[in-house]
Amino acid sequence: VQLVESGGGSVQAGGSLRLSCEGTARAFNGYGLGWFRQAPGAKRQFVAANSYSDRITHYEDSVKGRFTVSRDNDRRTVYLQMNDLKPEDTAVYYCATVVGCSGYGCYAAEEGYQYWGQGTQVTVSS
């Protein structure tokens, strides 16, 4: 296992969670990282991403202003702070790493990602 997510759980609407994604050196060093989510019966969708340098970040429109992605490269960990959670945020959240991206389109395209975590469940109740 190259990437491991943690921090999922159940919260009420308006609450917060912080997801973590820790990687092995092989899967993390030098890679950008994206967060994706998949709700039951839906396709997996892009949520947010940042570059290894942390200078580039991208967010899907529905999470802008509520979610923040950050990283600690010394710990080989990327965080997804999720505030003001809504029932529609309920999904399994995955992290994945990619190399060579800068624009939104590249980070949002899951086929470009090389390593994936196993996912962590986030459930938001109304």
PDB file of N, CA, C and O in Angstrom, residues 50-100:
ATOM      1  N   ASN A  50      -3.169  19.530  -4.992  1.00  0.00           N
ATOM      2  CA  ASN A  50      -2.096  20.513  -4.925  1.00  0.00           C
ATOM      3  C   ASN A  50      -0.805  19.893  -5.421  1.00  0.00           C
ATOM      4  O   ASN A  50      -0.631  18.675  -5.440  1.00  0.00           O
ATOM      5  N   SER A  51       0.079  20.773  -5.843  1.00  0.00           N
ATOM      6  CA  SER A  51       1.352  20.337  -6.382  1.00  0.00           C
ATOM      7  C   SER A  51       2.302  19.981  -5.249  1.00  0.00           C
ATOM      8  O   SER A  51       2.076  20.332  -4.087  1.00  0.00           O
ATOM      9  N   TYR A  52       3.393  19.308  -5.586  1.00  0.00           N
ATOM     10  CA  TYR A  52       4.364  18.922  -4.563  1.00  0.00           C
ATOM     11  C   TYR A  52       4.951  20.153  -3.881  1.00  0.00           C
ATOM     12  O   TYR A  52       5.218  20.146  -2.685  1.00  0.00           O
ATOM     13  N   SER A  53       5.135  21.217  -4.656  1.00  0.00           N
ATOM     14  CA  SER A  53       5.669  22.456  -4.088  1.00  0.00           C
ATOM     15  C   SER A  53       4.649  23.203  -3.254  1.00  0.00           C
ATOM     16  O   SER A  53       4.997  24.145  -2.544  1.00  0.00           O
ATOM     17  N   ASP A  54       3.399  22.802  -3.348  1.00  0.00           N
ATOM     18  CA  ASP A  54       2.280  23.459  -2.653  1.00  0.00           C
ATOM     19  C   ASP A  54       1.976  24.833  -3.235  1.00  0.00           C
ATOM     20  O   ASP A  54       1.191  25.589  -2.655  1.00  0.00           O
ATOM     21  N   ARG A  55       2.550  25.170  -4.371  1.00  0.00           N
ATOM     22  CA  ARG A  55       2.298  26.485  -4.976  1.00  0.00           C
ATOM     23  C   ARG A  55       1.042  26.470  -5.838  1.00  0.00           C
ATOM     24  O   ARG A  55       0.474  27.528  -6.126  1.00  0.00           O
ATOM     25  N   ILE A  56       0.621  25.303  -6.272  1.00  0.00           N
ATOM     26  CA  ILE A  56      -0.550  25.185  -7.144  1.00  0.00           C
ATOM     27  C   ILE A  56      -1.616  24.389  -6.419  1.00  0.00           C
ATOM     28  O   ILE A  56      -1.346  23.301  -5.908  1.00  0.00           O
ATOM     29  N   THR A  57      -2.817  24.942  -6.342  1.00  0.00           N
ATOM     30  CA  THR A  57      -3.949  24.212  -5.783  1.00  0.00           C
ATOM     31  C   THR A  57      -5.150  24.385  -6.709  1.00  0.00           C
ATOM     32  O   THR A  57      -5.286  25.411  -7.386  1.00  0.00           O
ATOM     33  N   HIS A  58      -5.993  23.406  -6.736  1.00  0.00           N
ATOM     34  CA  HIS A  58      -7.226  23.443  -7.533  1.00  0.00           C
ATOM     35  C   HIS A  58      -8.357  22.839  -6.720  1.00  0.00           C
ATOM     36  O   HIS A  58      -8.131  21.893  -5.949  1.00  0.00           O
ATOM     37  N   TYR A  59      -9.547  23.368  -6.914  1.00  0.00           N
ATOM     38  CA  TYR A  59     -10.724  22.865  -6.215  1.00  0.00           C
ATOM     39  C   TYR A  59     -11.886  22.748  -7.187  1.00  0.00           C
ATOM     40  O   TYR A  59     -12.079  23.605  -8.063  1.00  0.00           O
ATOM     41  N   GLU A  60     -12.657  21.715  -6.991  1.00  0.00           N
ATOM     42  CA  GLU A  60     -13.920  21.593  -7.722  1.00  0.00           C
ATOM     43  C   GLU A  60     -14.855  22.664  -7.189  1.00  0.00           C
ATOM     44  O   GLU A  60     -14.821  23.016  -6.004  1.00  0.00           O
ATOM     45  N   ASP A  61     -15.707  23.189  -8.045  1.00  0.00           N
ATOM     46  CA  ASP A  61     -16.513  24.357  -7.692  1.00  0.00           C
ATOM     47  C   ASP A  61     -17.344  24.161  -6.430  1.00  0.00           C
ATOM     48  O   ASP A  61     -17.493  25.093  -5.619  1.00  0.00           O
ATOM     49  N   SER A  62     -17.902  22.987  -6.227  1.00  0.00           N
ATOM     50  CA  SER A  62     -18.818  22.807  -5.104  1.00  0.00           C
ATOM     51  C   SER A  62     -18.116  22.813  -3.749  1.00  0.00           C
ATOM     52  O   SER A  62     -18.781  22.931  -2.713  1.00  0.00           O
ATOM     53  N   VAL A  63     -16.790  22.713  -3.733  1.00  0.00           N
ATOM     54  CA  VAL A  63     -16.079  22.693  -2.450  1.00  0.00           C
ATOM     55  C   VAL A  63     -15.257  23.953  -2.222  1.00  0.00           C
ATOM     56  O   VAL A  63     -14.687  24.128  -1.143  1.00  0.00           O
ATOM     57  N   LYS A  64     -15.204  24.827  -3.216  1.00  0.00           N
ATOM     58  CA  LYS A  64     -14.433  26.063  -3.051  1.00  0.00           C
ATOM     59  C   LYS A  64     -14.963  26.862  -1.876  1.00  0.00           C
ATOM     60  O   LYS A  64     -16.172  27.024  -1.711  1.00  0.00           O
ATOM     61  N   GLY A  65     -14.042  27.358  -1.054  1.00  0.00           N
ATOM     62  CA  GLY A  65     -14.413  28.130   0.118  1.00  0.00           C
ATOM     63  C   GLY A  65     -14.754  27.282   1.328  1.00  0.00           C
ATOM     64  O   GLY A  65     -14.880  27.803   2.439  1.00  0.00           O
ATOM     65  N   ARG A  66     -14.902  25.985   1.144  1.00  0.00           N
ATOM     66  CA  ARG A  66     -15.210  25.088   2.268  1.00  0.00           C
ATOM     67  C   ARG A  66     -14.075  24.106   2.533  1.00  0.00           C
ATOM     68  O   ARG A  66     -13.822  23.757   3.686  1.00  0.00           O
ATOM     69  N   PHE A  67     -13.413  23.646   1.492  1.00  0.00           N
ATOM     70  CA  PHE A  67     -12.326  22.670   1.628  1.00  0.00           C
ATOM     71  C   PHE A  67     -10.990  23.350   1.366  1.00  0.00           C
ATOM     72  O   PHE A  67     -10.884  24.235   0.515  1.00  0.00           O
ATOM     73  N   THR A  68      -9.971  22.896   2.093  1.00  0.00           N
ATOM     74  CA  THR A  68      -8.618  23.413   1.902  1.00  0.00           C
ATOM     75  C   THR A  68      -7.644  22.246   1.878  1.00  0.00           C
ATOM     76  O   THR A  68      -7.655  21.405   2.785  1.00  0.00           O
ATOM     77  N   VAL A  69      -6.804  22.225   0.862  1.00  0.00           N
ATOM     78  CA  VAL A  69      -5.791  21.181   0.767  1.00  0.00           C
ATOM     79  C   VAL A  69      -4.443  21.786   1.125  1.00  0.00           C
ATOM     80  O   VAL A  69      -4.131  22.910   0.737  1.00  0.00           O
ATOM     81  N   SER A  70      -3.670  21.034   1.901  1.00  0.00           N
ATOM     82  CA  SER A  70      -2.344  21.477   2.308  1.00  0.00           C
ATOM     83  C   SER A  70      -1.461  20.250   2.455  1.00  0.00           C
ATOM     84  O   SER A  70      -1.951  19.122   2.424  1.00  0.00           O
ATOM     85  N   ARG A  71      -0.176  20.474   2.606  1.00  0.00           N
ATOM     86  CA  ARG A  71       0.703  19.315   2.705  1.00  0.00           C
ATOM     87  C   ARG A  71       1.887  19.595   3.622  1.00  0.00           C
ATOM     88  O   ARG A  71       2.275  20.744   3.845  1.00  0.00           O
ATOM     89  N   ASP A  72       2.437  18.509   4.140  1.00  0.00           N
ATOM     90  CA  ASP A  72       3.677  18.524   4.920  1.00  0.00           C
ATOM     91  C   ASP A  72       4.581  17.483   4.282  1.00  0.00           C
ATOM     92  O   ASP A  72       4.450  16.286   4.565  1.00  0.00           O
ATOM     93  N   ASN A  73       5.468  17.944   3.443  1.00  0.00           N
ATOM     94  CA  ASN A  73       6.300  16.989   2.699  1.00  0.00           C
ATOM     95  C   ASN A  73       7.272  16.234   3.602  1.00  0.00           C
ATOM     96  O   ASN A  73       7.668  15.106   3.297  1.00  0.00           O
ATOM     97  N   ASP A  74       7.655  16.841   4.717  1.00  0.00           N
ATOM     98  CA  ASP A  74       8.548  16.134   5.645  1.00  0.00           C
ATOM     99  C   ASP A  74       7.863  14.908   6.229  1.00  0.00           C
ATOM    100  O   ASP A  74       8.508  13.907   6.534  1.00  0.00           O
ATOM    101  N   ARG A  75       6.557  15.003   6.386  1.00  0.00           N
ATOM    102  CA  ARG A  75       5.777  13.876   6.904  1.00  0.00           C
ATOM    103  C   ARG A  75       5.168  13.044   5.787  1.00  0.00           C
ATOM    104  O   ARG A  75       4.435  12.094   6.048  1.00  0.00           O
ATOM    105  N   ARG A  76       5.430  13.446   4.538  1.00  0.00           N
ATOM    106  CA  ARG A  76       4.858  12.780   3.374  1.00  0.00           C
ATOM    107  C   ARG A  76       3.335  12.658   3.517  1.00  0.00           C
ATOM    108  O   ARG A  76       2.728  11.606   3.291  1.00  0.00           O
ATOM    109  N   THR A  77       2.733  13.758   3.915  1.00  0.00           N
ATOM    110  CA  THR A  77       1.301  13.767   4.188  1.00  0.00           C
ATOM    111  C   THR A  77       0.635  14.979   3.549  1.00  0.00           C
ATOM    112  O   THR A  77       1.182  16.090   3.593  1.00  0.00           O
ATOM    113  N   VAL A  78      -0.529  14.756   2.974  1.00  0.00           N
ATOM    114  CA  VAL A  78      -1.378  15.819   2.464  1.00  0.00           C
ATOM    115  C   VAL A  78      -2.683  15.786   3.231  1.00  0.00           C
ATOM    116  O   VAL A  78      -3.197  14.714   3.548  1.00  0.00           O
ATOM    117  N   TYR A  79      -3.204  16.970   3.532  1.00  0.00           N
ATOM    118  CA  TYR A  79      -4.415  17.100   4.320  1.00  0.00           C
ATOM    119  C   TYR A  79      -5.537  17.706   3.466  1.00  0.00           C
ATOM    120  O   TYR A  79      -5.286  18.533   2.595  1.00  0.00           O
ATOM    121  N   LEU A  80      -6.744  17.299   3.770  1.00  0.00           N
ATOM    122  CA  LEU A  80      -7.928  17.928   3.192  1.00  0.00           C
ATOM    123  C   LEU A  80      -8.818  18.359   4.346  1.00  0.00           C
ATOM    124  O   LEU A  80      -9.465  17.529   4.982  1.00  0.00           O
ATOM    125  N   GLN A  81      -8.780  19.655   4.632  1.00  0.00           N
ATOM    126  CA  GLN A  81      -9.637  20.207   5.675  1.00  0.00           C
ATOM    127  C   GLN A  81     -10.997  20.493   5.066  1.00  0.00           C
ATOM    128  O   GLN A  81     -11.092  21.259   4.095  1.00  0.00           O
ATOM    129  N   MET A  82     -12.025  19.895   5.618  1.00  0.00           N
ATOM    130  CA  MET A  82     -13.379  20.038   5.081  1.00  0.00           C
ATOM    131  C   MET A  82     -14.257  20.708   6.119  1.00  0.00           C
ATOM    132  O   MET A  82     -14.494  20.140   7.199  1.00  0.00           O
ATOM    133  N   ASN A  83     -14.694  21.898   5.823  1.00  0.00           N
ATOM    134  CA  ASN A  83     -15.567  22.660   6.717  1.00  0.00           C
ATOM    135  C   ASN A  83     -16.956  22.812   6.103  1.00  0.00           C
ATOM    136  O   ASN A  83     -17.135  22.646   4.896  1.00  0.00           O
ATOM    137  N   ASP A  84     -17.910  23.161   6.954  1.00  0.00           N
ATOM    138  CA  ASP A  84     -19.285  23.381   6.500  1.00  0.00           C
ATOM    139  C   ASP A  84     -19.753  22.217   5.632  1.00  0.00           C
ATOM    140  O   ASP A  84     -20.276  22.410   4.526  1.00  0.00           O
ATOM    141  N   LEU A  85     -19.575  21.028   6.144  1.00  0.00           N
ATOM    142  CA  LEU A  85     -19.926  19.842   5.364  1.00  0.00           C
ATOM    143  C   LEU A  85     -21.426  19.757   5.118  1.00  0.00           C
ATOM    144  O   LEU A  85     -22.246  20.164   5.967  1.00  0.00           O
ATOM    145  N   LYS A  86     -21.763  19.221   3.971  1.00  0.00           N
ATOM    146  CA  LYS A  86     -23.150  19.080   3.551  1.00  0.00           C
ATOM    147  C   LYS A  86     -23.443  17.611   3.263  1.00  0.00           C
ATOM    148  O   LYS A  86     -22.529  16.848   2.960  1.00  0.00           O
ATOM    149  N   PRO A  87     -24.707  17.221   3.348  1.00  0.00           N
ATOM    150  CA  PRO A  87     -25.044  15.818   3.060  1.00  0.00           C
ATOM    151  C   PRO A  87     -24.535  15.356   1.691  1.00  0.00           C
ATOM    152  O   PRO A  87     -24.152  14.194   1.539  1.00  0.00           O
ATOM    153  N   GLU A  88     -24.487  16.262   0.728  1.00  0.00           N
ATOM    154  CA  GLU A  88     -24.009  15.872  -0.599  1.00  0.00           C
ATOM    155  C   GLU A  88     -22.500  15.637  -0.655  1.00  0.00           C
ATOM    156  O   GLU A  88     -21.978  15.202  -1.679  1.00  0.00           O
ATOM    157  N   ASP A  89     -21.797  15.919   0.433  1.00  0.00           N
ATOM    158  CA  ASP A  89     -20.367  15.594   0.513  1.00  0.00           C
ATOM    159  C   ASP A  89     -20.141  14.143   0.917  1.00  0.00           C
ATOM    160  O   ASP A  89     -18.996  13.673   0.923  1.00  0.00           O
ATOM    161  N   THR A  90     -21.214  13.447   1.271  1.00  0.00           N
ATOM    162  CA  THR A  90     -21.095  12.053   1.665  1.00  0.00           C
ATOM    163  C   THR A  90     -20.547  11.218   0.523  1.00  0.00           C
ATOM    164  O   THR A  90     -21.086  11.226  -0.587  1.00  0.00           O
ATOM    165  N   ALA A  91     -19.449  10.510   0.795  1.00  0.00           N
ATOM    166  CA  ALA A  91     -18.785   9.716  -0.241  1.00  0.00           C
ATOM    167  C   ALA A  91     -17.598   8.999   0.376  1.00  0.00           C
ATOM    168  O   ALA A  91     -17.207   9.289   1.516  1.00  0.00           O
ATOM    169  N   VAL A  92     -17.023   8.113  -0.393  1.00  0.00           N
ATOM    170  CA  VAL A  92     -15.703   7.586  -0.071  1.00  0.00           C
ATOM    171  C   VAL A  92     -14.683   8.513  -0.715  1.00  0.00           C
ATOM    172  O   VAL A  92     -14.774   8.807  -1.909  1.00  0.00           O
ATOM    173  N   TYR A  93     -13.750   8.978   0.078  1.00  0.00           N
ATOM    174  CA  TYR A  93     -12.731   9.908  -0.388  1.00  0.00           C
ATOM    175  C   TYR A  93     -11.417   9.165  -0.609  1.00  0.00           C
ATOM    176  O   TYR A  93     -10.961   8.411   0.262  1.00  0.00           O
ATOM    177  N   TYR A  94     -10.833   9.417  -1.771  1.00  0.00           N
ATOM    178  CA  TYR A  94      -9.584   8.781  -2.156  1.00  0.00           C
ATOM    179  C   TYR A  94      -8.517   9.841  -2.403  1.00  0.00           C
ATOM    180  O   TYR A  94      -8.808  10.916  -2.944  1.00  0.00           O
ATOM    181  N   CYS A  95      -7.279   9.506  -2.059  1.00  0.00           N
ATOM    182  CA  CYS A  95      -6.167  10.342  -2.483  1.00  0.00           C
ATOM    183  C   CYS A  95      -5.358   9.569  -3.529  1.00  0.00           C
ATOM    184  O   CYS A  95      -5.376   8.330  -3.559  1.00  0.00           O
ATOM    185  N   ALA A  96      -4.689  10.326  -4.360  1.00  0.00           N
ATOM    186  CA  ALA A  96      -3.905   9.723  -5.427  1.00  0.00           C
ATOM    187  C   ALA A  96      -2.797  10.684  -5.818  1.00  0.00           C
ATOM    188  O   ALA A  96      -2.933  11.902  -5.644  1.00  0.00           O
ATOM    189  N   THR A  97      -1.724  10.152  -6.341  1.00  0.00           N
ATOM    190  CA  THR A  97      -0.590  11.006  -6.704  1.00  0.00           C
ATOM    191  C   THR A  97      -0.330  10.979  -8.203  1.00  0.00           C
ATOM    192  O   THR A  97      -0.553   9.967  -8.878  1.00  0.00           O
ATOM    193  N   VAL A  98       0.146  12.123  -8.671  1.00  0.00           N
ATOM    194  CA  VAL A  98       0.346  12.330 -10.101  1.00  0.00           C
ATOM    195  C   VAL A  98       1.587  13.179 -10.307  1.00  0.00           C
ATOM    196  O   VAL A  98       1.960  13.990  -9.452  1.00  0.00           O
ATOM    197  N   VAL A  99       2.207  13.016 -11.438  1.00  0.00           N
ATOM    198  CA  VAL A  99       3.392  13.807 -11.748  1.00  0.00           C
ATOM    199  C   VAL A  99       3.155  14.571 -13.038  1.00  0.00           C
ATOM    200  O   VAL A  99       2.444  14.100 -13.936  1.00  0.00           O
ATOM    201  N   GLY A 100       3.679  15.781 -13.094  1.00  0.00           N
ATOM    202  CA  GLY A 100       3.662  16.530 -14.351  1.00  0.00           C
ATOM    203  C   GLY A 100       2.464  17.403 -14.597  1.00  0.00           C
ATOM    204  O   GLY A 100       2.311  17.931 -15.701  1.00  0.00           O
TER     205      GLY A 100
END
